[in-house]
Short mmCIF file of C-alpha atoms in Angstrom, two decimals:
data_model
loop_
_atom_site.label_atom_id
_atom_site.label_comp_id
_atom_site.label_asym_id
_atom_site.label_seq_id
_atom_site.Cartn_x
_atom_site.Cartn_y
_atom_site.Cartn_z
CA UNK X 17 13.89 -25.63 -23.19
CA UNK X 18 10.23 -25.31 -21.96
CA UNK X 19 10.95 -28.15 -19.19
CA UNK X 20 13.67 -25.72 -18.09
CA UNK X 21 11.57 -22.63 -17.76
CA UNK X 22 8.81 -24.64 -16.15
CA UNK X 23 11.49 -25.31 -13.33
CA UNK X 24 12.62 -22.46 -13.01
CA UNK X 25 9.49 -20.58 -12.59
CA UNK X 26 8.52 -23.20 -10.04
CA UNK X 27 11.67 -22.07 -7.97
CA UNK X 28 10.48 -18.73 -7.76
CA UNK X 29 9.44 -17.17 -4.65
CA UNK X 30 5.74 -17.95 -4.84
CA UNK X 31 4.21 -16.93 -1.05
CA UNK X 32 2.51 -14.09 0.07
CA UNK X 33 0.17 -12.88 3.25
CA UNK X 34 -3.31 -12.10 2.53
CA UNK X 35 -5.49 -9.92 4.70
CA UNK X 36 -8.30 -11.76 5.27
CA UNK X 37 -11.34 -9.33 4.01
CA UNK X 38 -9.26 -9.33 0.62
CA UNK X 39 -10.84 -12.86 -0.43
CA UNK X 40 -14.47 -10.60 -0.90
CA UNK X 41 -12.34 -9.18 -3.64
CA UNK X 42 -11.57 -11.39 -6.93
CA UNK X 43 -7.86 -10.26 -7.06
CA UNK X 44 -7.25 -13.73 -4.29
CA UNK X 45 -8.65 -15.73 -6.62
CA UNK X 46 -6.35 -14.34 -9.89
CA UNK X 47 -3.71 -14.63 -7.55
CA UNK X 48 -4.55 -18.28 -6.76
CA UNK X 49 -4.73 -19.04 -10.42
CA UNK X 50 -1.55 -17.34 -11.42
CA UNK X 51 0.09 -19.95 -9.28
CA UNK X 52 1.13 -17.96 -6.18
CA UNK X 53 0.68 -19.60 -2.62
CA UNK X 54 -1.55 -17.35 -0.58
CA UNK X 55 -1.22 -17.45 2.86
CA UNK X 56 -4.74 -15.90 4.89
CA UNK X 57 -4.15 -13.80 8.17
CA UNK X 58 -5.37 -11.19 10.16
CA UNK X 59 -3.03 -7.95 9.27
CA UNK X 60 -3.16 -4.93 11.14
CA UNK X 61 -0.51 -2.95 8.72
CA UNK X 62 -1.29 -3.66 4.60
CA UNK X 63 -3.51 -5.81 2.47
CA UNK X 64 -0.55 -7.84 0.96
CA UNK X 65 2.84 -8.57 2.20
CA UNK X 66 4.80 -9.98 -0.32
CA UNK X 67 8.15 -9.94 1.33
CA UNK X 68 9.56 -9.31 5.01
CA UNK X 69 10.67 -5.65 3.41
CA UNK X 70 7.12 -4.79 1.36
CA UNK X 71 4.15 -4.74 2.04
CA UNK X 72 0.90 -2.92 0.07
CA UNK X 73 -2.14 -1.74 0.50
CA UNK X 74 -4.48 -2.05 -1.96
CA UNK X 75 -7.28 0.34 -2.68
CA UNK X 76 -10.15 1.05 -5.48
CA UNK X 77 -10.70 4.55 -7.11
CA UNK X 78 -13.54 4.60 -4.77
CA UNK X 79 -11.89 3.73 -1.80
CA UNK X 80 -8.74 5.74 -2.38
CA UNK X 81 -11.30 8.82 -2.18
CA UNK X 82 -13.46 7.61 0.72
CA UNK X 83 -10.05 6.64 2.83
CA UNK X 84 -8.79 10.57 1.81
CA UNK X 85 -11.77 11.94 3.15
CA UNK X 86 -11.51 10.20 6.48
CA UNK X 87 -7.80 10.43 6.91
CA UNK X 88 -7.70 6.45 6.91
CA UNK X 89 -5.28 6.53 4.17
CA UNK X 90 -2.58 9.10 6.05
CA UNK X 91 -3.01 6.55 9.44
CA UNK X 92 -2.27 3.41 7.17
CA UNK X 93 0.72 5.20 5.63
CA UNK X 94 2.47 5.96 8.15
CA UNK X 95 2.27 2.20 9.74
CA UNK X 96 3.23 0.95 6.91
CA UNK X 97 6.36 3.10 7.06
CA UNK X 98 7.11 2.51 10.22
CA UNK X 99 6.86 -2.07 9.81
CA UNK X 100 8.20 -2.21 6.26
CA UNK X 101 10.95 -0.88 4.03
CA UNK X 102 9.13 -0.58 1.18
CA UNK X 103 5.58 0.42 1.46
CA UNK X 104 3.20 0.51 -1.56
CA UNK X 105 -0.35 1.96 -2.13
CA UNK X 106 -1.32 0.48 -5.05
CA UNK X 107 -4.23 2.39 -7.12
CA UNK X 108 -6.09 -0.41 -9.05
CA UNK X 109 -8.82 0.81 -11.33
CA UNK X 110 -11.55 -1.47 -12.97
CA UNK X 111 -10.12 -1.80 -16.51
CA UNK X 112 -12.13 0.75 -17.91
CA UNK X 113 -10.90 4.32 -16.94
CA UNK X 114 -7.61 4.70 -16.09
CA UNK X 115 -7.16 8.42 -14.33
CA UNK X 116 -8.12 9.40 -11.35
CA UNK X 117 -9.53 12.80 -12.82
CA UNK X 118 -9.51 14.92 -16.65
CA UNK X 119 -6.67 16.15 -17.52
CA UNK X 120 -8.30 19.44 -17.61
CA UNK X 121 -9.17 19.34 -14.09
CA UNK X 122 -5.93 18.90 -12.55
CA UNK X 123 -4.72 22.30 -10.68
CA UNK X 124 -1.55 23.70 -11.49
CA UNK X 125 -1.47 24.23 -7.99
CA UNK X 126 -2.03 23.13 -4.51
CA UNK X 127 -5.79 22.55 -3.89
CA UNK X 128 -7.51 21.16 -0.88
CA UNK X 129 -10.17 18.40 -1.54
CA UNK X 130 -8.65 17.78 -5.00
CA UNK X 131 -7.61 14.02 -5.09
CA UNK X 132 -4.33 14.84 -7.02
CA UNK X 133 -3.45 17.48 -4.37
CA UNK X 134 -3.80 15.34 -1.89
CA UNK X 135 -1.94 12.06 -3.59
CA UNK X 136 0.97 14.74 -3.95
CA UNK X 137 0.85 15.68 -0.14
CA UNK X 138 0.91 12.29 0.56
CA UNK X 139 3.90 11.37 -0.85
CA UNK X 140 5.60 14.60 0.23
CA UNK X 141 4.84 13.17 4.17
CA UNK X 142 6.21 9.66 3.23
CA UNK X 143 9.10 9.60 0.60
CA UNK X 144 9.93 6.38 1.15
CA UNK X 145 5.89 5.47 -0.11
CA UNK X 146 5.81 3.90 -3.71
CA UNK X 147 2.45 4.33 -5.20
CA UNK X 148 2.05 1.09 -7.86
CA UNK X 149 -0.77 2.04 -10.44
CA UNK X 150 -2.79 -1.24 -11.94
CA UNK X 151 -4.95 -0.66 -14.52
CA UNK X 152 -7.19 -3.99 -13.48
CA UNK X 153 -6.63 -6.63 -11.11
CA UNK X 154 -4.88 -8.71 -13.95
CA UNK X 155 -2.26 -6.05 -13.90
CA UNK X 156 -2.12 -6.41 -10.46
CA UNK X 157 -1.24 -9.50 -10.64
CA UNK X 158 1.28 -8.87 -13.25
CA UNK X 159 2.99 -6.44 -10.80
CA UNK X 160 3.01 -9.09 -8.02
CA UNK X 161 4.57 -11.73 -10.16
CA UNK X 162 7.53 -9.30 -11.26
CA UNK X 163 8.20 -7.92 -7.66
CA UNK X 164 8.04 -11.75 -6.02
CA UNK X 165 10.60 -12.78 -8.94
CA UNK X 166 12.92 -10.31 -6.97
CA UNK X 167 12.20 -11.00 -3.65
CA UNK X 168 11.92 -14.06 -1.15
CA UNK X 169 9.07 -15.55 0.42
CA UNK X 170 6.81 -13.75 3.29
CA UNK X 171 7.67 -14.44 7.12
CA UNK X 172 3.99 -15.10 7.86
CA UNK X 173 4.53 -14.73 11.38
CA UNK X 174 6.52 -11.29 11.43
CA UNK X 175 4.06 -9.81 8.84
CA UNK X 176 0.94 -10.90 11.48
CA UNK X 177 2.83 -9.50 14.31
CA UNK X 178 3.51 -6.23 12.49
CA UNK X 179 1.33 -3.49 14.57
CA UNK X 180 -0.44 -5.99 16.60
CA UNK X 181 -2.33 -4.10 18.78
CA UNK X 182 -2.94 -1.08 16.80
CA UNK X 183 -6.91 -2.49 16.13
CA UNK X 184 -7.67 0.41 14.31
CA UNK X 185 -7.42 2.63 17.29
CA UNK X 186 -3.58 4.34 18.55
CA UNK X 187 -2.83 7.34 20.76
CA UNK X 188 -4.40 9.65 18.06
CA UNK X 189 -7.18 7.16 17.19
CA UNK X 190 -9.84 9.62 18.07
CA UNK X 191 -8.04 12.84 17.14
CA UNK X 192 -10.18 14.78 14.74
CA UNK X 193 -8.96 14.19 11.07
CA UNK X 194 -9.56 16.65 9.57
CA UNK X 195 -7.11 18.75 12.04
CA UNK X 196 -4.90 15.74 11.65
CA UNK X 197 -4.46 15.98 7.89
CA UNK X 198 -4.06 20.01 8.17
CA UNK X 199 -1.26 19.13 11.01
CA UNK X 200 0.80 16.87 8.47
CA UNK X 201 0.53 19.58 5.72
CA UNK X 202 2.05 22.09 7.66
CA UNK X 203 5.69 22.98 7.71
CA UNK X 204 8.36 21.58 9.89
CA UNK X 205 5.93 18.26 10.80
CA UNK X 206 6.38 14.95 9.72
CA UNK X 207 4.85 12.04 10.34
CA UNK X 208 7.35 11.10 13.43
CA UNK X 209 7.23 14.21 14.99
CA UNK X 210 2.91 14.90 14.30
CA UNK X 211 2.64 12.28 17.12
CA UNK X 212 4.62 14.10 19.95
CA UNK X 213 2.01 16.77 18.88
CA UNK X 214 -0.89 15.16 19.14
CA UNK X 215 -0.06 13.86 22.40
CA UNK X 216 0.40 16.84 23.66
CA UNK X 217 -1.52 20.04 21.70
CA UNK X 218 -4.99 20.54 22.07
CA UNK X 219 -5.70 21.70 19.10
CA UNK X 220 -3.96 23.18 15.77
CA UNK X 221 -5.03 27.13 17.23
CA UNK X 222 -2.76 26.30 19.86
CA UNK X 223 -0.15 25.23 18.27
CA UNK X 224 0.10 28.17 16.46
CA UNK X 225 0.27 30.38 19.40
CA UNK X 226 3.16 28.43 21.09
CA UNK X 227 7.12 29.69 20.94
CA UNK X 228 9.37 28.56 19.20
CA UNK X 229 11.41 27.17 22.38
CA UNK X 230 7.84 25.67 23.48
CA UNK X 231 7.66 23.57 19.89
CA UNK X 232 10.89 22.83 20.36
CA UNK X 233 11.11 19.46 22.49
CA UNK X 234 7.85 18.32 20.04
CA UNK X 235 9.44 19.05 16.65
CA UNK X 236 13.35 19.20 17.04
CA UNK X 237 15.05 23.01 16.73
CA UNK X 238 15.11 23.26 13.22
CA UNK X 239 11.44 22.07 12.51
CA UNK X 240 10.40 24.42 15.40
CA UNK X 241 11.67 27.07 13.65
CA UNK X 242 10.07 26.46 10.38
CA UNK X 243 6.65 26.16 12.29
CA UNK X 244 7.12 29.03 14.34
CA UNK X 245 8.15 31.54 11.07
CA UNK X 246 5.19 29.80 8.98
CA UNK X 247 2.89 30.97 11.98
CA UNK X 248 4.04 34.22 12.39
CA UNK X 249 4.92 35.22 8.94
CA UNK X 250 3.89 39.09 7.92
CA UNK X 251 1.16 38.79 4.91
CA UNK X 252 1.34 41.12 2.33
CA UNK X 253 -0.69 42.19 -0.65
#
């Protein structure tokens, strides 16, 4: 009956970690209402970490093109890979418009500064990335309440811990972006292996004019390879 239902949707897993500069957002306060226990901390990896194996980053339309342009989104990516099992990007638009450009202006190919182009990239780099799409924050918290139904509570202290010390900042902190984002497009480099190389190229021009056994100890053989053939591949007309 409805006394049963009421207990068991009290049982359900109901905590999750907050970043704290989420609460300038309303989504907190939906959360709040829609009966979850939020817990506030300082993360370094993800907005949200709903379980010890997920965690999400949340962005706007406008903030999904803004962290794109300065290669935020690629950096945050890739720690979330590396501290969770499952990390999400979730896309959350204001309840009006719900595409991130017309139909007609999607490329049928490959196109650099074309937000579609680059959401496919990124998900090329991290497979393991699922992108959640929320049409307002309501729906986001629809999507919360279904994946926390599935999952147990947060471990508040491992999901602080996660890249403490990261600050913003890393061994490529400073590297220029733009280079960085060209780097994880090319052939043969992933997002484990693009950090050997940035440790230790100067710049993408000079990675292109190294052997292959010089990429070798950077990428592993067989990326090497791919790399090496990319940058020395005849073009013809």
């Amino acid at each position: 009956g409805r006394r049963g239902r009421r207990a068991a949707d009290a049982a359900l897993p109901r905590r999750l970690c907050v970043d704290e500069r989420e609460f300038r957002s309303q989504l907190p306060n939906l959360l709040d209402a829609a009966g979850m226990q939020l817990v506030p901390a300082v993360l370094e990896v993800g907005d949200f970490v709903l379980s010890s194996e997920i965690c999400v980053e949340r962005k706007s339309v406008s903030d999904l093109f803004q962290s794109f342009s300065d290669g935020r989104l690629f950096r945050q990516a890739e720690n979330m890979a590396r501290h969770y099992k499952v990390p999400c990007l979730l896309v959350e638009f204001d309840g009006r418009n719900f595409a991130l450009q017309a139909e007609a202006e999607i490329p049928a190919e490959l196109q650099e500064g074309n937000v579609i182009s680059k959401m496919v990239l990124l998900t090329l780099h991290f497979p393991q990335l699922r992108v959640l799409w929320a049409k307002s924050p309501h729906a986001t918290v629809d999507a919360f309440r279904e994946i926390k139904a599935r999952h147990p509570d947060v471990d508040v202290r491992k999901a602080e811990e996660a890249g403490a010390g990261l600050g913003g900042a890393g061994d490529d902190g400073d590297a220029n972006e733009a280079a960085r984002e060209l780097l994880l497009a090319l052939p043969g480099v992933n997002p484990q292996n693009a950090r050997n190389v940035l440790r230790s190229v100067r710049s993408v021009r000079d990675l292109s004019r190294m052997s292959e056994e010089q990429l070798s100890p950077l990428l592993g053989p067989a990326n090497a390879r791919k790399l090496h053939e990319f940058f020395n591949a005849t073009l013809s007309a």
